[in-house]
Amino acid sequence: MANIKLKEISTRAPKDWDKEETKEKTAGILAKLDELQNLLYAESKHSVLVILQGMDASGKDGLVRKVFTSMNPQGVNVHSFKVPTAEELSHDFLWRIHAAAPPKGMIQLFNRSHYEDVLVTRVHKMIDDKTAKKRMKAINDFEQLLVEHNNTHILKFYLHISPEEQEQRLQERIHNPSKQWKYNEKDFEEAKLWDEYMTAYEDCFEHCNDVPWTIVPADQNWYKEHIIAHALLKTLEKLNMQFPGLKKE
């Protein structure tokens, strides 16, 4: 994924995609995902890790609600990584991440993830470029560990929103009573660092791509939800899972 330039990638669905038709297709996919997630849980030979990254207001929370709540909650976990605690800071940066990796049979969502440790920390000059490169190598090794030693299938999505759409959504958090609980004045300060974040993400796509990224146009929720649901469906279908038979004593 070398030389990815986010400015050159559209944040909207292709013009020939119909919204209502796509939403209907997504509903069909979600029904299939419910069945396949149950099979994943029953067979318990594989795990799935879905990584969601994106700028503030790119729609990570809404995506989780629309796509993943159609499945049995016993087999789906969501973990959001906040500012590290004192205990977490006393360990290596991946210590708390590994503890949240999915066991076999589970779908785990990271709503923000270990990539914050090479994005936010880099944009705010908490780490230098040399440290960032070391961390990226460690992330590649960590993800391969999950793949090779726990049959974990990793899907990494960057929710690609435009700065104009982000501004509109952040303003909604001020004026819409149903969204005011999401308001955080720091989001507007982070938005001013847009170019720095884009540079950090582009470098991340280039150097942390042993498990490839999918860049998802995210200005329109219906398209974003379809792309991610479809990618998860294809991943689960390829596993050729079978329900286990009767247990033998």
JSON list of C-alpha atoms in Angstrom, two decimals:
[
{"chain": "A", "resi": 1, "resn": "MET", "atom": "CA", "xyz": [0.00, 0.00, 0.00]},
{"chain": "A", "resi": 2, "resn": "ALA", "atom": "CA", "xyz": [2.90, 2.33, -0.68]},
{"chain": "A", "resi": 3, "resn": "ASN", "atom": "CA", "xyz": [2.24, 5.94, -1.66]},
{"chain": "A", "resi": 4, "resn": "ILE", "atom": "CA", "xyz": [-1.40, 6.03, -0.56]},
{"chain": "A", "resi": 5, "resn": "LYS", "atom": "CA", "xyz": [-2.63, 9.63, -0.77]},
{"chain": "A", "resi": 6, "resn": "LEU", "atom": "CA", "xyz": [-5.91, 10.03, 1.04]},
{"chain": "A", "resi": 7, "resn": "LYS", "atom": "CA", "xyz": [-6.70, 13.29, -0.74]},
{"chain": "A", "resi": 8, "resn": "GLU", "atom": "CA", "xyz": [-6.88, 11.33, -3.98]},
{"chain": "A", "resi": 9, "resn": "ILE", "atom": "CA", "xyz": [-9.43, 8.82, -2.64]},
{"chain": "A", "resi": 10, "resn": "SER", "atom": "CA", "xyz": [-13.13, 9.70, -2.62]},
{"chain": "A", "resi": 11, "resn": "THR", "atom": "CA", "xyz": [-14.96, 9.77, 0.70]},
{"chain": "A", "resi": 12, "resn": "ARG", "atom": "CA", "xyz": [-18.29, 9.00, -1.00]},
{"chain": "A", "resi": 13, "resn": "ALA", "atom": "CA", "xyz": [-19.93, 6.03, -2.70]},
{"chain": "A", "resi": 14, "resn": "PRO", "atom": "CA", "xyz": [-19.54, 5.62, -6.47]},
{"chain": "A", "resi": 15, "resn": "LYS", "atom": "CA", "xyz": [-22.23, 7.59, -8.32]},
{"chain": "A", "resi": 16, "resn": "ASP", "atom": "CA", "xyz": [-23.82, 4.45, -9.78]},
{"chain": "A", "resi": 17, "resn": "TRP", "atom": "CA", "xyz": [-24.58, 2.96, -6.33]},
{"chain": "A", "resi": 18, "resn": "ASP", "atom": "CA", "xyz": [-28.23, 3.25, -5.29]},
{"chain": "A", "resi": 19, "resn": "LYS", "atom": "CA", "xyz": [-28.81, 3.95, -1.60]},
{"chain": "A", "resi": 20, "resn": "GLU", "atom": "CA", "xyz": [-32.02, 1.97, -1.09]},
{"chain": "A", "resi": 21, "resn": "GLU", "atom": "CA", "xyz": [-30.84, -0.99, -3.14]},
{"chain": "A", "resi": 22, "resn": "THR", "atom": "CA", "xyz": [-27.58, -1.08, -1.19]},
{"chain": "A", "resi": 23, "resn": "LYS", "atom": "CA", "xyz": [-29.38, -0.93, 2.15]},
{"chain": "A", "resi": 24, "resn": "GLU", "atom": "CA", "xyz": [-31.53, -3.87, 1.07]},
{"chain": "A", "resi": 25, "resn": "LYS", "atom": "CA", "xyz": [-28.44, -5.87, 0.15]},
{"chain": "A", "resi": 26, "resn": "THR", "atom": "CA", "xyz": [-26.86, -5.00, 3.49]},
{"chain": "A", "resi": 27, "resn": "ALA", "atom": "CA", "xyz": [-29.91, -6.31, 5.34]},
{"chain": "A", "resi": 28, "resn": "GLY", "atom": "CA", "xyz": [-29.49, -9.63, 3.55]},
{"chain": "A", "resi": 29, "resn": "ILE", "atom": "CA", "xyz": [-25.81, -9.73, 4.46]},
{"chain": "A", "resi": 30, "resn": "LEU", "atom": "CA", "xyz": [-26.58, -9.08, 8.13]},
{"chain": "A", "resi": 31, "resn": "ALA", "atom": "CA", "xyz": [-28.96, -12.07, 8.19]},
{"chain": "A", "resi": 32, "resn": "LYS", "atom": "CA", "xyz": [-26.20, -14.27, 6.80]},
{"chain": "A", "resi": 33, "resn": "LEU", "atom": "CA", "xyz": [-23.69, -12.87, 9.29]},
{"chain": "A", "resi": 34, "resn": "ASP", "atom": "CA", "xyz": [-25.96, -13.87, 12.15]},
{"chain": "A", "resi": 35, "resn": "GLU", "atom": "CA", "xyz": [-25.86, -17.48, 10.96]},
{"chain": "A", "resi": 36, "resn": "LEU", "atom": "CA", "xyz": [-22.13, -17.50, 10.28]},
{"chain": "A", "resi": 37, "resn": "GLN", "atom": "CA", "xyz": [-21.25, -15.90, 13.62]},
{"chain": "A", "resi": 38, "resn": "ASN", "atom": "CA", "xyz": [-23.22, -18.64, 15.37]},
{"chain": "A", "resi": 39, "resn": "LEU", "atom": "CA", "xyz": [-21.25, -21.22, 13.39]},
{"chain": "A", "resi": 40, "resn": "LEU", "atom": "CA", "xyz": [-17.96, -19.51, 14.25]},
{"chain": "A", "resi": 41, "resn": "TYR", "atom": "CA", "xyz": [-18.88, -19.62, 17.94]},
{"chain": "A", "resi": 42, "resn": "ALA", "atom": "CA", "xyz": [-19.98, -23.27, 17.81]},
{"chain": "A", "resi": 43, "resn": "GLU", "atom": "CA", "xyz": [-16.97, -24.56, 15.88]},
{"chain": "A", "resi": 44, "resn": "SER", "atom": "CA", "xyz": [-14.52, -22.48, 17.93]},
{"chain": "A", "resi": 45, "resn": "LYS", "atom": "CA", "xyz": [-11.54, -22.99, 15.62]},
{"chain": "A", "resi": 46, "resn": "HIS", "atom": "CA", "xyz": [-11.11, -19.42, 14.38]},
{"chain": "A", "resi": 47, "resn": "SER", "atom": "CA", "xyz": [-11.37, -15.90, 15.75]},
{"chain": "A", "resi": 48, "resn": "VAL", "atom": "CA", "xyz": [-11.97, -12.59, 14.00]},
{"chain": "A", "resi": 49, "resn": "LEU", "atom": "CA", "xyz": [-10.50, -9.20, 14.90]},
{"chain": "A", "resi": 50, "resn": "VAL", "atom": "CA", "xyz": [-12.08, -6.15, 13.30]},
{"chain": "A", "resi": 51, "resn": "ILE", "atom": "CA", "xyz": [-10.05, -2.96, 13.67]},
{"chain": "A", "resi": 52, "resn": "LEU", "atom": "CA", "xyz": [-11.84, 0.36, 13.16]},
{"chain": "A", "resi": 53, "resn": "GLN", "atom": "CA", "xyz": [-9.77, 3.50, 12.78]},
{"chain": "A", "resi": 54, "resn": "GLY", "atom": "CA", "xyz": [-10.76, 6.95, 11.66]},
{"chain": "A", "resi": 55, "resn": "MET", "atom": "CA", "xyz": [-10.91, 10.59, 12.58]},
{"chain": "A", "resi": 56, "resn": "ASP", "atom": "CA", "xyz": [-13.40, 11.86, 15.17]},
{"chain": "A", "resi": 57, "resn": "ALA", "atom": "CA", "xyz": [-17.00, 11.65, 13.86]},
{"chain": "A", "resi": 58, "resn": "SER", "atom": "CA", "xyz": [-16.10, 9.16, 11.12]},
{"chain": "A", "resi": 59, "resn": "GLY", "atom": "CA", "xyz": [-18.91, 6.94, 12.40]},
{"chain": "A", "resi": 60, "resn": "LYS", "atom": "CA", "xyz": [-17.22, 4.13, 14.29]},
{"chain": "A", "resi": 61, "resn": "ASP", "atom": "CA", "xyz": [-19.88, 3.89, 17.02]},
{"chain": "A", "resi": 62, "resn": "GLY", "atom": "CA", "xyz": [-22.76, 3.95, 14.56]},
{"chain": "A", "resi": 63, "resn": "LEU", "atom": "CA", "xyz": [-21.10, 1.30, 12.44]},
{"chain": "A", "resi": 64, "resn": "VAL", "atom": "CA", "xyz": [-20.76, -1.01, 15.43]},
{"chain": "A", "resi": 65, "resn": "ARG", "atom": "CA", "xyz": [-24.43, -0.53, 16.24]},
{"chain": "A", "resi": 66, "resn": "LYS", "atom": "CA", "xyz": [-25.74, -1.01, 12.69]},
{"chain": "A", "resi": 67, "resn": "VAL", "atom": "CA", "xyz": [-23.57, -3.94, 11.57]},
{"chain": "A", "resi": 68, "resn": "PHE", "atom": "CA", "xyz": [-22.61, -5.94, 14.63]},
{"chain": "A", "resi": 69, "resn": "THR", "atom": "CA", "xyz": [-25.65, -5.85, 16.90]},
{"chain": "A", "resi": 70, "resn": "SER", "atom": "CA", "xyz": [-27.49, -8.11, 14.46]},
{"chain": "A", "resi": 71, "resn": "MET", "atom": "CA", "xyz": [-25.38, -10.99, 15.79]},
{"chain": "A", "resi": 72, "resn": "ASN", "atom": "CA", "xyz": [-25.55, -12.95, 19.02]},
{"chain": "A", "resi": 73, "resn": "PRO", "atom": "CA", "xyz": [-23.97, -10.76, 21.73]},
{"chain": "A", "resi": 74, "resn": "GLN", "atom": "CA", "xyz": [-22.43, -13.86, 23.31]},
{"chain": "A", "resi": 75, "resn": "GLY", "atom": "CA", "xyz": [-20.05, -14.12, 20.39]},
{"chain": "A", "resi": 76, "resn": "VAL", "atom": "CA", "xyz": [-19.19, -10.46, 19.74]},
{"chain": "A", "resi": 77, "resn": "ASN", "atom": "CA", "xyz": [-17.13, -8.14, 21.95]},
{"chain": "A", "resi": 78, "resn": "VAL", "atom": "CA", "xyz": [-16.30, -4.47, 21.51]},
{"chain": "A", "resi": 79, "resn": "HIS", "atom": "CA", "xyz": [-13.27, -2.86, 23.10]},
{"chain": "A", "resi": 80, "resn": "SER", "atom": "CA", "xyz": [-12.50, 0.85, 22.99]},
{"chain": "A", "resi": 81, "resn": "PHE", "atom": "CA", "xyz": [-9.00, 1.83, 24.06]},
{"chain": "A", "resi": 82, "resn": "LYS", "atom": "CA", "xyz": [-8.89, 4.99, 26.15]},
{"chain": "A", "resi": 83, "resn": "VAL", "atom": "CA", "xyz": [-5.92, 6.91, 27.52]},
{"chain": "A", "resi": 84, "resn": "PRO", "atom": "CA", "xyz": [-3.57, 4.32, 29.10]},
{"chain": "A", "resi": 85, "resn": "THR", "atom": "CA", "xyz": [-3.73, 3.86, 32.85]},
{"chain": "A", "resi": 86, "resn": "ALA", "atom": "CA", "xyz": [-0.65, 4.07, 35.06]},
{"chain": "A", "resi": 87, "resn": "GLU", "atom": "CA", "xyz": [-0.42, 0.28, 35.12]},
{"chain": "A", "resi": 88, "resn": "GLU", "atom": "CA", "xyz": [-0.71, 0.04, 31.32]},
{"chain": "A", "resi": 89, "resn": "LEU", "atom": "CA", "xyz": [1.98, 2.68, 30.85]},
{"chain": "A", "resi": 90, "resn": "SER", "atom": "CA", "xyz": [4.34, 0.62, 33.00]},
{"chain": "A", "resi": 91, "resn": "HIS", "atom": "CA", "xyz": [4.26, -2.13, 30.34]},
{"chain": "A", "resi": 92, "resn": "ASP", "atom": "CA", "xyz": [5.06, -2.16, 26.62]},
{"chain": "A", "resi": 93, "resn": "PHE", "atom": "CA", "xyz": [2.45, -0.43, 24.46]},
{"chain": "A", "resi": 94, "resn": "LEU", "atom": "CA", "xyz": [0.96, -3.70, 23.17]},
{"chain": "A", "resi": 95, "resn": "TRP", "atom": "CA", "xyz": [0.47, -5.28, 26.60]},
{"chain": "A", "resi": 96, "resn": "ARG", "atom": "CA", "xyz": [-3.08, -4.03, 27.04]},
{"chain": "A", "resi": 97, "resn": "ILE", "atom": "CA", "xyz": [-3.90, -4.80, 23.41]},
{"chain": "A", "resi": 98, "resn": "HIS", "atom": "CA", "xyz": [-2.89, -8.45, 23.61]},
{"chain": "A", "resi": 99, "resn": "ALA", "atom": "CA", "xyz": [-5.11, -8.93, 26.64]},
{"chain": "A", "resi": 100, "resn": "ALA", "atom": "CA", "xyz": [-8.11, -7.89, 24.51]},
{"chain": "A", "resi": 101, "resn": "ALA", "atom": "CA", "xyz": [-7.33, -10.11, 21.50]},
{"chain": "A", "resi": 102, "resn": "PRO", "atom": "CA", "xyz": [-10.19, -12.47, 20.58]},
{"chain": "A", "resi": 103, "resn": "PRO", "atom": "CA", "xyz": [-10.24, -16.09, 21.76]},
{"chain": "A", "resi": 104, "resn": "LYS", "atom": "CA", "xyz": [-11.30, -18.76, 19.28]},
{"chain": "A", "resi": 105, "resn": "GLY", "atom": "CA", "xyz": [-14.97, -18.60, 18.43]},
{"chain": "A", "resi": 106, "resn": "MET", "atom": "CA", "xyz": [-15.25, -14.85, 18.98]},
{"chain": "A", "resi": 107, "resn": "ILE", "atom": "CA", "xyz": [-15.53, -11.71, 16.89]},
{"chain": "A", "resi": 108, "resn": "GLN", "atom": "CA", "xyz": [-13.69, -8.85, 18.58]},
{"chain": "A", "resi": 109, "resn": "LEU", "atom": "CA", "xyz": [-14.01, -5.23, 17.53]},
{"chain": "A", "resi": 110, "resn": "PHE", "atom": "CA", "xyz": [-11.39, -2.65, 18.35]},
{"chain": "A", "resi": 111, "resn": "ASN", "atom": "CA", "xyz": [-13.07, 0.77, 18.23]},
{"chain": "A", "resi": 112, "resn": "ARG", "atom": "CA", "xyz": [-9.75, 2.57, 17.92]},
{"chain": "A", "resi": 113, "resn": "SER", "atom": "CA", "xyz": [-6.82, 0.30, 18.59]},
{"chain": "A", "resi": 114, "resn": "HIS", "atom": "CA", "xyz": [-3.08, -0.17, 18.97]},
{"chain": "A", "resi": 115, "resn": "TYR", "atom": "CA", "xyz": [-2.70, 2.15, 15.98]},
{"chain": "A", "resi": 116, "resn": "GLU", "atom": "CA", "xyz": [-3.42, 5.10, 18.24]},
{"chain": "A", "resi": 117, "resn": "ASP", "atom": "CA", "xyz": [0.09, 4.50, 19.61]},
{"chain": "A", "resi": 118, "resn": "VAL", "atom": "CA", "xyz": [1.60, 5.41, 16.24]},
{"chain": "A", "resi": 119, "resn": "LEU", "atom": "CA", "xyz": [-0.97, 8.07, 15.31]},
{"chain": "A", "resi": 120, "resn": "VAL", "atom": "CA", "xyz": [-1.98, 10.29, 18.23]},
{"chain": "A", "resi": 121, "resn": "THR", "atom": "CA", "xyz": [1.40, 9.90, 19.90]},
{"chain": "A", "resi": 122, "resn": "ARG", "atom": "CA", "xyz": [3.18, 10.86, 16.70]},
{"chain": "A", "resi": 123, "resn": "VAL", "atom": "CA", "xyz": [0.97, 13.82, 15.79]},
{"chain": "A", "resi": 124, "resn": "HIS", "atom": "CA", "xyz": [1.37, 15.23, 19.31]},
{"chain": "A", "resi": 125, "resn": "LYS", "atom": "CA", "xyz": [5.14, 14.61, 19.35]},
{"chain": "A", "resi": 126, "resn": "MET", "atom": "CA", "xyz": [4.97, 12.14, 22.24]},
{"chain": "A", "resi": 127, "resn": "ILE", "atom": "CA", "xyz": [7.23, 9.81, 20.26]},
{"chain": "A", "resi": 128, "resn": "ASP", "atom": "CA", "xyz": [9.78, 10.50, 17.53]},
{"chain": "A", "resi": 129, "resn": "ASP", "atom": "CA", "xyz": [9.86, 8.93, 14.05]},
{"chain": "A", "resi": 130, "resn": "LYS", "atom": "CA", "xyz": [12.44, 6.33, 15.06]},
{"chain": "A", "resi": 131, "resn": "THR", "atom": "CA", "xyz": [10.22, 5.08, 17.89]},
{"chain": "A", "resi": 132, "resn": "ALA", "atom": "CA", "xyz": [7.18, 5.12, 15.60]},
{"chain": "A", "resi": 133, "resn": "LYS", "atom": "CA", "xyz": [8.95, 2.89, 13.07]},
{"chain": "A", "resi": 134, "resn": "LYS", "atom": "CA", "xyz": [9.94, 0.44, 15.84]},
{"chain": "A", "resi": 135, "resn": "ARG", "atom": "CA", "xyz": [6.35, 0.34, 17.02]},
{"chain": "A", "resi": 136, "resn": "MET", "atom": "CA", "xyz": [5.08, -0.31, 13.50]},
{"chain": "A", "resi": 137, "resn": "LYS", "atom": "CA", "xyz": [7.41, -3.28, 13.20]},
{"chain": "A", "resi": 138, "resn": "ALA", "atom": "CA", "xyz": [6.15, -4.55, 16.56]},
{"chain": "A", "resi": 139, "resn": "ILE", "atom": "CA", "xyz": [2.55, -4.15, 15.37]},
{"chain": "A", "resi": 140, "resn": "ASN", "atom": "CA", "xyz": [3.25, -6.19, 12.22]},
{"chain": "A", "resi": 141, "resn": "ASP", "atom": "CA", "xyz": [4.84, -8.92, 14.34]},
{"chain": "A", "resi": 142, "resn": "PHE", "atom": "CA", "xyz": [1.95, -8.83, 16.82]},
{"chain": "A", "resi": 143, "resn": "GLU", "atom": "CA", "xyz": [-0.69, -9.18, 14.12]},
{"chain": "A", "resi": 144, "resn": "GLN", "atom": "CA", "xyz": [1.19, -12.06, 12.52]},
{"chain": "A", "resi": 145, "resn": "LEU", "atom": "CA", "xyz": [1.37, -13.74, 15.92]},
{"chain": "A", "resi": 146, "resn": "LEU", "atom": "CA", "xyz": [-2.42, -13.64, 16.18]},
{"chain": "A", "resi": 147, "resn": "VAL", "atom": "CA", "xyz": [-2.83, -14.91, 12.62]},
{"chain": "A", "resi": 148, "resn": "GLU", "atom": "CA", "xyz": [-0.34, -17.75, 12.83]},
{"chain": "A", "resi": 149, "resn": "HIS", "atom": "CA", "xyz": [-0.86, -18.93, 16.41]},
{"chain": "A", "resi": 150, "resn": "ASN", "atom": "CA", "xyz": [-4.55, -18.39, 17.07]},
{"chain": "A", "resi": 151, "resn": "ASN", "atom": "CA", "xyz": [-6.21, -18.62, 13.63]},
{"chain": "A", "resi": 152, "resn": "THR", "atom": "CA", "xyz": [-7.23, -14.99, 13.99]},
{"chain": "A", "resi": 153, "resn": "HIS", "atom": "CA", "xyz": [-8.52, -13.32, 10.85]},
{"chain": "A", "resi": 154, "resn": "ILE", "atom": "CA", "xyz": [-7.83, -9.60, 11.00]},
{"chain": "A", "resi": 155, "resn": "LEU", "atom": "CA", "xyz": [-9.84, -6.99, 9.11]},
{"chain": "A", "resi": 156, "resn": "LYS", "atom": "CA", "xyz": [-8.48, -3.44, 9.28]},
{"chain": "A", "resi": 157, "resn": "PHE", "atom": "CA", "xyz": [-10.69, -0.56, 8.19]},
{"chain": "A", "resi": 158, "resn": "TYR", "atom": "CA", "xyz": [-9.88, 3.12, 7.92]},
{"chain": "A", "resi": 159, "resn": "LEU", "atom": "CA", "xyz": [-13.14, 5.12, 7.82]},
{"chain": "A", "resi": 160, "resn": "HIS", "atom": "CA", "xyz": [-12.30, 7.79, 5.27]},
{"chain": "A", "resi": 161, "resn": "ILE", "atom": "CA", "xyz": [-14.33, 10.91, 6.02]},
{"chain": "A", "resi": 162, "resn": "SER", "atom": "CA", "xyz": [-13.91, 14.36, 4.47]},
{"chain": "A", "resi": 163, "resn": "PRO", "atom": "CA", "xyz": [-13.04, 17.36, 6.67]},
{"chain": "A", "resi": 164, "resn": "GLU", "atom": "CA", "xyz": [-16.29, 19.03, 5.52]},
{"chain": "A", "resi": 165, "resn": "GLU", "atom": "CA", "xyz": [-18.40, 16.07, 6.65]},
{"chain": "A", "resi": 166, "resn": "GLN", "atom": "CA", "xyz": [-16.50, 15.87, 9.92]},
{"chain": "A", "resi": 167, "resn": "GLU", "atom": "CA", "xyz": [-17.19, 19.56, 10.62]},
{"chain": "A", "resi": 168, "resn": "GLN", "atom": "CA", "xyz": [-20.90, 19.06, 9.94]},
{"chain": "A", "resi": 169, "resn": "ARG", "atom": "CA", "xyz": [-21.09, 16.06, 12.27]},
{"chain": "A", "resi": 170, "resn": "LEU", "atom": "CA", "xyz": [-19.18, 17.81, 15.03]},
{"chain": "A", "resi": 171, "resn": "GLN", "atom": "CA", "xyz": [-21.56, 20.75, 14.77]},
{"chain": "A", "resi": 172, "resn": "GLU", "atom": "CA", "xyz": [-24.50, 18.34, 15.10]},
{"chain": "A", "resi": 173, "resn": "ARG", "atom": "CA", "xyz": [-23.09, 17.31, 18.47]},
{"chain": "A", "resi": 174, "resn": "ILE", "atom": "CA", "xyz": [-23.58, 20.88, 19.63]},
{"chain": "A", "resi": 175, "resn": "HIS", "atom": "CA", "xyz": [-27.05, 21.54, 18.23]},
{"chain": "A", "resi": 176, "resn": "ASN", "atom": "CA", "xyz": [-28.78, 18.13, 18.18]},
{"chain": "A", "resi": 177, "resn": "PRO", "atom": "CA", "xyz": [-29.97, 17.17, 21.71]},
{"chain": "A", "resi": 178, "resn": "SER", "atom": "CA", "xyz": [-29.77, 13.45, 20.90]},
{"chain": "A", "resi": 179, "resn": "LYS", "atom": "CA", "xyz": [-26.08, 13.80, 20.03]},
{"chain": "A", "resi": 180, "resn": "GLN", "atom": "CA", "xyz": [-24.91, 16.31, 22.62]},
{"chain": "A", "resi": 181, "resn": "TRP", "atom": "CA", "xyz": [-23.66, 13.54, 24.87]},
{"chain": "A", "resi": 182, "resn": "LYS", "atom": "CA", "xyz": [-20.95, 12.90, 22.28]},
{"chain": "A", "resi": 183, "resn": "TYR", "atom": "CA", "xyz": [-19.68, 16.47, 22.37]},
{"chain": "A", "resi": 184, "resn": "ASN", "atom": "CA", "xyz": [-16.04, 16.94, 23.31]},
{"chain": "A", "resi": 185, "resn": "GLU", "atom": "CA", "xyz": [-14.43, 20.32, 22.76]},
{"chain": "A", "resi": 186, "resn": "LYS", "atom": "CA", "xyz": [-11.09, 18.58, 22.20]},
{"chain": "A", "resi": 187, "resn": "ASP", "atom": "CA", "xyz": [-12.46, 17.10, 18.97]},
{"chain": "A", "resi": 188, "resn": "PHE", "atom": "CA", "xyz": [-12.37, 20.54, 17.39]},
{"chain": "A", "resi": 189, "resn": "GLU", "atom": "CA", "xyz": [-8.75, 21.00, 18.45]},
{"chain": "A", "resi": 190, "resn": "GLU", "atom": "CA", "xyz": [-7.84, 17.63, 16.96]},
{"chain": "A", "resi": 191, "resn": "ALA", "atom": "CA", "xyz": [-9.59, 18.57, 13.73]},
{"chain": "A", "resi": 192, "resn": "LYS", "atom": "CA", "xyz": [-7.13, 21.44, 13.30]},
{"chain": "A", "resi": 193, "resn": "LEU", "atom": "CA", "xyz": [-4.39, 18.80, 13.02]},
{"chain": "A", "resi": 194, "resn": "TRP", "atom": "CA", "xyz": [-6.07, 17.16, 10.03]},
{"chain": "A", "resi": 195, "resn": "ASP", "atom": "CA", "xyz": [-3.04, 17.31, 7.70]},
{"chain": "A", "resi": 196, "resn": "GLU", "atom": "CA", "xyz": [-0.73, 15.90, 10.36]},
{"chain": "A", "resi": 197, "resn": "TYR", "atom": "CA", "xyz": [-3.12, 13.01, 10.98]},
{"chain": "A", "resi": 198, "resn": "MET", "atom": "CA", "xyz": [-3.42, 12.27, 7.26]},
{"chain": "A", "resi": 199, "resn": "THR", "atom": "CA", "xyz": [0.37, 12.09, 6.98]},
{"chain": "A", "resi": 200, "resn": "ALA", "atom": "CA", "xyz": [0.57, 9.77, 9.99]},
{"chain": "A", "resi": 201, "resn": "TYR", "atom": "CA", "xyz": [-2.15, 7.51, 8.58]},
{"chain": "A", "resi": 202, "resn": "GLU", "atom": "CA", "xyz": [-0.54, 7.35, 5.15]},
{"chain": "A", "resi": 203, "resn": "ASP", "atom": "CA", "xyz": [2.76, 6.32, 6.71]},
{"chain": "A", "resi": 204, "resn": "CYS", "atom": "CA", "xyz": [0.90, 3.72, 8.74]},
{"chain": "A", "resi": 205, "resn": "PHE", "atom": "CA", "xyz": [-0.74, 2.28, 5.61]},
{"chain": "A", "resi": 206, "resn": "GLU", "atom": "CA", "xyz": [2.69, 1.93, 4.03]},
{"chain": "A", "resi": 207, "resn": "HIS", "atom": "CA", "xyz": [4.55, 0.36, 6.96]},
{"chain": "A", "resi": 208, "resn": "CYS", "atom": "CA", "xyz": [1.82, -1.53, 8.84]},
{"chain": "A", "resi": 209, "resn": "ASN", "atom": "CA", "xyz": [0.33, -3.49, 5.98]},
{"chain": "A", "resi": 210, "resn": "ASP", "atom": "CA", "xyz": [1.43, -7.09, 6.48]},
{"chain": "A", "resi": 211, "resn": "VAL", "atom": "CA", "xyz": [-2.28, -7.44, 7.20]},
{"chain": "A", "resi": 212, "resn": "PRO", "atom": "CA", "xyz": [-3.73, -5.10, 4.56]},
{"chain": "A", "resi": 213, "resn": "TRP", "atom": "CA", "xyz": [-5.94, -2.10, 5.21]},
{"chain": "A", "resi": 214, "resn": "THR", "atom": "CA", "xyz": [-9.28, -1.34, 3.57]},
{"chain": "A", "resi": 215, "resn": "ILE", "atom": "CA", "xyz": [-9.94, 2.37, 3.09]},
{"chain": "A", "resi": 216, "resn": "VAL", "atom": "CA", "xyz": [-13.71, 2.81, 3.37]},
{"chain": "A", "resi": 217, "resn": "PRO", "atom": "CA", "xyz": [-15.43, 5.95, 2.06]},
{"chain": "A", "resi": 218, "resn": "ALA", "atom": "CA", "xyz": [-17.35, 7.08, 5.14]},
{"chain": "A", "resi": 219, "resn": "ASP", "atom": "CA", "xyz": [-19.29, 10.24, 4.31]},
{"chain": "A", "resi": 220, "resn": "GLN", "atom": "CA", "xyz": [-22.40, 8.12, 3.67]},
{"chain": "A", "resi": 221, "resn": "ASN", "atom": "CA", "xyz": [-23.20, 5.66, 6.43]},
{"chain": "A", "resi": 222, "resn": "TRP", "atom": "CA", "xyz": [-25.23, 3.29, 4.25]},
{"chain": "A", "resi": 223, "resn": "TYR", "atom": "CA", "xyz": [-22.25, 2.71, 1.94]},
{"chain": "A", "resi": 224, "resn": "LYS", "atom": "CA", "xyz": [-19.74, 2.35, 4.76]},
{"chain": "A", "resi": 225, "resn": "GLU", "atom": "CA", "xyz": [-21.93, -0.22, 6.52]},
{"chain": "A", "resi": 226, "resn": "HIS", "atom": "CA", "xyz": [-22.34, -2.23, 3.33]},
{"chain": "A", "resi": 227, "resn": "ILE", "atom": "CA", "xyz": [-18.62, -2.37, 2.54]},
{"chain": "A", "resi": 228, "resn": "ILE", "atom": "CA", "xyz": [-17.66, -3.57, 6.01]},
{"chain": "A", "resi": 229, "resn": "ALA", "atom": "CA", "xyz": [-20.53, -6.05, 6.35]},
{"chain": "A", "resi": 230, "resn": "HIS", "atom": "CA", "xyz": [-19.65, -7.50, 2.95]},
{"chain": "A", "resi": 231, "resn": "ALA", "atom": "CA", "xyz": [-15.96, -7.83, 3.85]},
{"chain": "A", "resi": 232, "resn": "LEU", "atom": "CA", "xyz": [-16.83, -9.67, 7.08]},
{"chain": "A", "resi": 233, "resn": "LEU", "atom": "CA", "xyz": [-19.23, -11.94, 5.20]},
{"chain": "A", "resi": 234, "resn": "LYS", "atom": "CA", "xyz": [-16.55, -12.94, 2.67]},
{"chain": "A", "resi": 235, "resn": "THR", "atom": "CA", "xyz": [-14.06, -13.61, 5.45]},
{"chain": "A", "resi": 236, "resn": "LEU", "atom": "CA", "xyz": [-16.41, -15.92, 7.33]},
{"chain": "A", "resi": 237, "resn": "GLU", "atom": "CA", "xyz": [-17.58, -17.72, 4.20]},
{"chain": "A", "resi": 238, "resn": "LYS", "atom": "CA", "xyz": [-13.99, -18.62, 3.29]},
{"chain": "A", "resi": 239, "resn": "LEU", "atom": "CA", "xyz": [-13.49, -20.48, 6.58]},
{"chain": "A", "resi": 240, "resn": "ASN", "atom": "CA", "xyz": [-15.62, -23.44, 5.43]},
{"chain": "A", "resi": 241, "resn": "MET", "atom": "CA", "xyz": [-16.85, -23.95, 8.98]},
{"chain": "A", "resi": 242, "resn": "GLN", "atom": "CA", "xyz": [-18.87, -26.94, 10.16]},
{"chain": "A", "resi": 243, "resn": "PHE", "atom": "CA", "xyz": [-21.01, -27.46, 13.24]},
{"chain": "A", "resi": 244, "resn": "PRO", "atom": "CA", "xyz": [-19.30, -29.93, 15.57]},
{"chain": "A", "resi": 245, "resn": "GLY", "atom": "CA", "xyz": [-21.04, -33.26, 16.10]},
{"chain": "A", "resi": 246, "resn": "LEU", "atom": "CA", "xyz": [-22.09, -34.83, 19.35]},
{"chain": "A", "resi": 247, "resn": "LYS", "atom": "CA", "xyz": [-19.41, -34.69, 22.02]},
{"chain": "A", "resi": 248, "resn": "LYS", "atom": "CA", "xyz": [-17.89, -38.03, 22.90]},
{"chain": "A", "resi": 249, "resn": "GLU", "atom": "CA", "xyz": [-17.36, -38.86, 26.52]}
]
